[in-house]
């Protein structure tokens, strides 16, 4: 019975791999994602692909925020036109109060207030945009954690089920052999033989001899079963992973990283802070077996002795489109900026900041694209591309509306009396 006891113990052990109470808590929590996660998860269920769900979500989000974007651009161009109309008055103010800077600033503020000029009119949409950016960052990272944990859960179940089934085959084999030996009478013959020798030592039957020999094969049998389980889990991963176009696993960066992290520690390191609290609940031996099964399938793009998850296309695109989007926005407002710089030193400082941001923002986008989940890089690419298209489409419309606005600027006399 020793062999079957060993098999039973092994089966009981693997049945508990990765499914402790803490791990069960993770799986229950990931079913309750953040608001963004809930929306993307709903689209994922609808379209069936995580990448296309993110693309669709980005398009919907940009359409919803389009009126706010339009208002921001309209306000900025309206202010630019007003500033050009105020130019003669501002010049007279500069001349009249050249020796009294405080008075000059007071008069300028009165002039701005009178004509409804507000330098901060474009700030609210910008604040909303930045808020959406960071909400999407957190939400998509949480979504990726959800997808990765879900896939890991399915891989764990598939591996342990396959391993249990392989071990059960050997259990059934030796149960059957024992039954045949007992019916054949070989057990009795061996017992009689040992009694004739004087009954020395432990009584042995033909079945006991079979079990004794088989017990020495426990390690070999387990290795064979694990090899089958690794093969099965590797093949299952090819279907279970969330790929998108050229990216093997869109929940991982579109870079040189592997689609499935090498160790349980690295895997939990990719999760959000909420899920990293459960890192001790991952069985390292089970995780290692699953990783081997995936590696044996050669998943991803082989570069040297590594398999890349992606080709770095999304990070590079996010950098290029971020630069292009900022460049187009600055170019379309170049005339306005030149006029404002002549009249307001604050506008000159703002324009200088815009030039700096034209190079800083692409770097920031690159960091996000190379380090974090490919879903966020995909969001940045789609968002930047839509922003460029909307800018090119809206500018002619806004220009026509601005041209129709009649000037209400009066030209009072600011001469000293």
XYZ file of C-alpha atoms in Angstrom:
417
model
C 0.000 0.000 0.000
C 3.008 2.307 0.304
C 2.958 3.277 -3.365
C -0.710 4.279 -3.316
C -0.236 6.163 -0.063
C 2.581 8.135 -1.711
C 0.402 8.880 -4.703
C -2.479 9.935 -2.482
C -0.200 12.252 -0.501
C 1.193 13.782 -3.697
C -2.285 14.299 -5.127
C -3.483 15.915 -1.907
C -0.478 18.257 -1.863
C -0.807 19.463 -5.444
C -4.533 19.908 -4.953
C -3.735 22.671 -2.464
C -1.094 24.442 -4.587
C -1.935 28.103 -5.060
C -5.401 27.852 -3.537
C -4.923 28.872 0.074
C -7.466 31.031 1.845
C -5.389 34.111 1.006
C -5.287 33.239 -2.679
C -9.039 32.725 -2.611
C -9.301 36.254 -1.204
C -7.379 37.602 -4.200
C -9.661 35.859 -6.643
C -12.748 37.212 -4.873
C -11.370 40.765 -4.828
C -10.392 40.906 -8.497
C -14.011 40.315 -9.371
C -14.664 43.810 -7.952
C -12.440 46.155 -9.997
C -12.303 49.953 -9.873
C -14.803 52.047 -11.843
C -12.516 52.198 -14.872
C -11.780 48.503 -14.460
C -15.484 47.751 -14.301
C -16.119 49.660 -17.550
C -13.214 48.056 -19.400
C -14.174 44.633 -18.053
C -17.692 45.182 -19.415
C -16.288 46.060 -22.846
C -13.949 43.070 -22.619
C -16.926 40.789 -22.072
C -18.651 42.441 -25.047
C -15.848 42.453 -27.652
C -13.906 39.453 -26.362
C -10.429 41.014 -26.596
C -8.714 43.150 -23.975
C -6.812 45.278 -26.505
C -9.848 46.167 -28.606
C -11.795 46.842 -25.400
C -9.175 49.485 -24.454
C -9.302 51.001 -27.961
C -13.102 51.209 -27.841
C -13.042 52.651 -24.323
C -10.532 55.341 -25.404
C -12.684 56.359 -28.375
C -15.795 56.607 -26.166
C -13.894 58.614 -23.548
C -12.508 61.066 -26.131
C -15.963 61.593 -27.619
C -17.416 62.295 -24.156
C -14.682 64.844 -23.384
C -14.777 66.374 -26.882
C -17.082 69.306 -25.885
C -14.686 70.210 -23.075
C -11.748 70.040 -25.467
C -13.609 72.218 -27.970
C -14.426 74.781 -25.286
C -10.779 74.920 -24.182
C -9.531 75.543 -27.706
C -12.298 78.065 -28.418
C -11.560 79.976 -25.196
C -7.862 80.129 -25.954
C -8.407 81.470 -29.479
C -11.053 83.887 -28.270
C -8.594 85.226 -25.719
C -5.976 85.510 -28.443
C -8.289 87.610 -30.604
C -9.226 89.790 -27.662
C -5.579 90.275 -26.785
C -4.818 91.441 -30.316
C -7.712 93.927 -30.095
C -6.477 95.171 -26.741
C -2.979 95.678 -28.102
C -3.334 99.438 -28.837
C -4.860 100.084 -25.410
C -2.177 98.006 -23.693
C 0.499 99.995 -25.499
C -0.995 103.257 -24.241
C -1.154 101.856 -20.714
C 2.499 100.864 -20.867
C 3.389 104.396 -21.951
C 1.113 106.151 -19.467
C 2.245 104.150 -16.427
C 5.808 103.377 -17.424
C 7.088 104.623 -14.073
C 4.409 102.977 -11.906
C 4.389 99.193 -12.326
C 1.806 98.573 -9.613
C -0.622 101.029 -11.168
C 0.074 99.549 -14.597
C -0.799 96.047 -13.386
C -3.965 97.326 -11.688
C -5.122 99.035 -14.868
C -4.394 95.944 -16.917
C -6.408 93.770 -14.532
C -9.313 96.215 -14.771
C -9.074 96.051 -18.543
C -9.029 92.233 -18.519
C -12.027 92.108 -16.206
C -13.998 94.633 -18.220
C -13.624 92.693 -21.455
C -13.881 89.211 -19.928
C -10.324 88.187 -20.650
C -9.309 85.250 -18.440
C -5.842 83.756 -18.748
C -6.984 80.713 -16.735
C -9.922 79.862 -18.992
C -8.049 76.902 -20.479
C -6.889 75.492 -17.154
C -10.035 73.571 -16.168
C -10.028 71.320 -19.251
C -6.310 70.740 -18.721
C -6.928 69.725 -15.102
C -9.698 67.378 -16.218
C -7.379 65.872 -18.849
C -4.619 65.225 -16.306
C -7.131 63.746 -13.867
C -8.393 61.373 -16.559
C -4.782 60.467 -17.405
C -3.956 59.318 -13.877
C -7.348 57.655 -13.342
C -6.789 55.673 -16.539
C -3.260 54.808 -15.429
C -4.495 53.328 -12.163
C -7.572 51.744 -13.708
C -5.753 49.998 -16.567
C -3.023 48.740 -14.246
C -5.753 47.289 -12.054
C -7.403 45.730 -15.108
C -4.114 44.148 -16.123
C -3.671 42.749 -12.622
C -7.167 41.312 -12.906
C -6.429 39.663 -16.269
C -3.029 38.293 -15.175
C -4.411 36.857 -11.945
C -7.360 35.355 -13.763
C -5.052 33.658 -16.276
C -2.763 32.457 -13.462
C -5.762 30.997 -11.650
C -6.825 29.115 -14.778
C -3.264 27.888 -15.355
C -3.023 26.671 -11.747
C -6.256 24.718 -12.035
C -5.243 23.257 -15.399
C -1.824 22.204 -14.127
C -3.039 20.595 -10.897
C -5.932 18.846 -12.630
C -3.606 17.404 -15.276
C -1.034 16.320 -12.687
C -3.698 14.660 -10.536
C -5.065 12.839 -13.571
C -1.598 11.568 -14.520
C -0.931 10.299 -10.986
C -4.354 8.682 -10.857
C -3.467 6.604 -13.917
C -0.668 4.923 -11.946
C -2.904 4.400 -8.923
C -5.492 2.616 -11.057
C -2.737 0.565 -12.700
C -1.483 -0.848 -9.412
C -4.960 -1.324 -7.955
C -5.735 -3.504 -10.977
C -2.463 -5.426 -10.653
C -3.130 -6.166 -6.991
C -6.569 -7.543 -7.827
C -5.120 -9.877 -10.491
C -2.431 -11.176 -8.135
C -4.892 -11.975 -5.345
C -7.190 -13.881 -7.718
C -4.320 -15.898 -9.226
C -3.283 -17.357 -5.893
C 0.288 -16.118 -6.207
C -0.016 -14.449 -2.827
C -0.755 -17.756 -1.068
C 2.105 -19.520 -2.864
C 4.604 -16.957 -1.696
C 3.303 -17.081 1.903
C 3.663 -20.905 1.949
C 7.186 -20.613 0.589
C 8.244 -18.226 3.319
C 6.716 -20.424 6.013
C 8.728 -23.424 4.660
C 11.875 -21.289 5.094
C 11.006 -20.830 8.730
C 8.983 -17.636 8.465
C 11.959 -15.433 9.059
C 11.569 -11.612 8.527
C 8.454 -9.814 7.372
C 5.901 -11.835 5.505
C 5.861 -10.930 1.833
C 3.280 -11.464 -0.876
C 3.608 -11.194 -4.635
C 1.691 -7.912 -4.507
C 3.966 -6.569 -1.775
C 6.935 -7.300 -4.024
C 5.291 -5.413 -6.870
C 4.581 -2.432 -4.608
C 8.107 -2.422 -3.226
C 9.548 -2.250 -6.719
C 7.057 0.396 -7.812
C 7.709 2.597 -4.793
C 11.247 3.176 -6.017
C 9.712 4.707 -9.151
C 7.752 7.389 -7.286
C 10.157 10.177 -8.275
C 10.249 9.022 -11.865
C 6.465 8.753 -12.064
C 6.014 12.203 -10.531
C 8.531 13.677 -12.997
C 6.692 12.093 -15.913
C 3.365 13.402 -14.607
C 4.798 16.894 -14.125
C 6.184 16.859 -17.673
C 2.719 16.063 -19.012
C 1.195 18.773 -16.812
C 3.756 21.341 -18.003
C 3.046 20.471 -21.610
C -0.693 20.779 -21.033
C -0.411 24.108 -19.185
C 1.902 25.532 -21.873
C -0.586 24.661 -24.598
C -3.421 26.060 -22.491
C -1.555 29.364 -22.008
C -1.411 29.889 -25.770
C -5.211 30.073 -25.724
C -5.760 31.711 -22.320
C -3.337 34.662 -22.653
C -4.701 38.055 -23.707
C -2.764 38.865 -26.870
C -3.266 41.852 -29.166
C -1.887 42.212 -32.685
C 1.896 41.691 -32.306
C 1.846 41.706 -28.471
C 1.924 38.275 -26.818
C 0.364 39.400 -23.532
C -1.131 42.893 -23.551
C -1.234 42.940 -19.749
C 2.579 43.133 -19.817
C 4.763 45.876 -21.395
C 5.253 45.851 -25.167
C 9.005 45.427 -24.667
C 11.738 42.848 -24.076
C 10.089 41.447 -20.917
C 8.657 37.927 -20.996
C 4.925 37.494 -21.407
C 4.854 35.507 -18.156
C 7.245 36.586 -15.351
C 10.012 34.139 -14.448
C 9.272 33.870 -10.703
C 6.334 34.303 -8.359
C 8.131 37.286 -6.800
C 8.408 39.016 -10.190
C 4.794 38.180 -10.942
C 3.490 39.735 -7.720
C 5.789 42.706 -8.363
C 3.769 43.505 -11.490
C 0.514 43.604 -9.541
C -1.068 46.654 -7.965
C -0.317 47.397 -4.320
C -3.666 45.936 -3.313
C -2.730 42.485 -4.632
C 0.951 42.515 -3.652
C -0.197 42.089 -0.057
C -0.965 38.463 -0.955
C 2.468 37.647 -2.406
C 3.144 34.973 0.248
C 0.070 33.054 -0.902
C 1.690 32.047 -4.216
C 3.331 28.613 -4.133
C 6.779 29.063 -5.688
C 7.048 25.390 -6.762
C 3.707 25.471 -8.570
C 4.544 28.826 -10.170
C 7.903 27.475 -11.317
C 6.249 24.481 -12.964
C 3.760 26.719 -14.780
C 6.565 29.014 -15.960
C 8.552 26.029 -17.270
C 5.516 24.813 -19.189
C 5.080 28.219 -20.840
C 8.815 28.572 -21.560
C 8.903 25.149 -23.204
C 6.306 26.417 -25.688
C 8.629 29.251 -26.743
C 5.941 31.913 -26.308
C 6.878 35.345 -27.687
C 9.644 36.661 -29.965
C 12.919 34.796 -29.510
C 15.818 37.239 -29.155
C 18.990 35.507 -28.012
C 18.055 33.218 -25.148
C 14.993 35.302 -24.232
C 11.443 35.505 -25.510
C 10.183 39.088 -25.780
C 6.583 39.951 -25.083
C 6.492 42.688 -27.730
C 8.477 44.716 -30.224
C 8.447 48.135 -28.446
C 6.103 49.533 -31.094
C 3.561 51.042 -28.670
C 6.138 52.859 -26.482
C 7.836 54.348 -29.561
C 4.474 55.356 -31.043
C 3.403 56.966 -27.757
C 6.576 59.092 -27.779
C 6.219 60.093 -31.435
C 2.497 60.895 -31.257
C 2.888 62.832 -28.002
C 5.555 65.008 -29.638
C 3.479 65.422 -32.810
C 0.330 66.320 -30.859
C 2.148 69.006 -28.850
C 3.918 70.292 -31.966
C 0.656 70.682 -33.905
C -1.047 72.429 -30.983
C 1.845 74.868 -30.622
C 2.061 75.478 -34.369
C -1.654 76.268 -34.740
C -1.436 78.786 -31.894
C 1.915 80.297 -32.904
C 0.457 83.631 -34.005
C -1.557 83.948 -30.832
C 1.486 83.224 -28.700
C 3.595 85.841 -30.467
C 0.942 88.511 -29.907
C 0.490 87.597 -26.257
C 4.229 87.613 -25.629
C 4.424 91.218 -26.858
C 1.656 92.310 -24.504
C 2.021 90.110 -21.448
C 5.264 88.771 -19.926
C 3.282 85.944 -18.305
C 2.260 84.759 -21.763
C 5.910 84.655 -22.783
C 6.689 82.482 -19.774
C 3.761 80.212 -20.620
C 4.983 79.838 -24.204
C 8.436 78.963 -22.940
C 6.864 76.286 -20.736
C 4.977 74.925 -23.739
C 8.222 74.513 -25.654
C 9.743 72.637 -22.729
C 6.671 70.400 -22.416
C 6.916 69.541 -26.118
C 10.051 67.571 -25.233
C 9.291 66.599 -21.630
C 5.884 65.008 -22.284
C 7.182 62.507 -24.872
C 9.829 61.407 -22.358
C 7.148 60.906 -19.710
C 5.002 58.991 -22.198
C 8.008 56.841 -23.043
C 8.590 55.962 -19.392
C 4.965 54.927 -18.967
C 5.062 53.002 -22.249
C 8.251 51.069 -21.539
C 7.679 50.308 -17.849
C 3.961 49.737 -17.395
C 1.296 47.553 -18.978
C 0.864 47.687 -22.760
C -2.815 48.524 -22.241
C -1.851 51.958 -20.919
C 0.593 52.471 -23.797
C -2.233 51.528 -26.162
C -4.483 54.066 -24.434
C -1.834 56.795 -24.805
C -1.339 56.012 -28.502
C -5.073 56.023 -29.268
C -5.650 59.147 -27.172
C -2.812 61.085 -28.843
C -3.900 59.998 -32.311
C -7.491 61.083 -31.661
C -6.287 64.389 -30.200
C -4.331 65.112 -33.383
C -7.323 64.287 -35.581
C -9.695 66.367 -33.429
C -7.255 69.299 -33.444
C -7.008 69.297 -37.227
C -10.793 68.983 -37.544
C -11.776 71.559 -34.909
C -9.344 74.371 -35.689
C -11.038 75.474 -38.958
C -14.454 75.413 -37.245
C -13.178 77.421 -34.287
C -11.410 79.907 -36.559
C -14.646 80.584 -38.458
C -16.585 81.138 -35.244
C -13.903 83.420 -33.833
C -13.915 85.470 -37.039
C -17.648 86.131 -36.637
C -17.259 87.564 -33.128
C -17.562 91.354 -33.277
C -15.103 93.426 -31.331
C -16.526 95.140 -28.241
C -13.290 96.750 -27.210
C -13.596 100.468 -26.569
C -10.663 102.782 -26.854
C -10.734 105.068 -23.806
C -8.322 107.910 -23.271
C -5.639 107.013 -20.716
C -3.771 110.321 -20.940
C -2.778 111.925 -17.674
C -4.969 114.827 -16.693
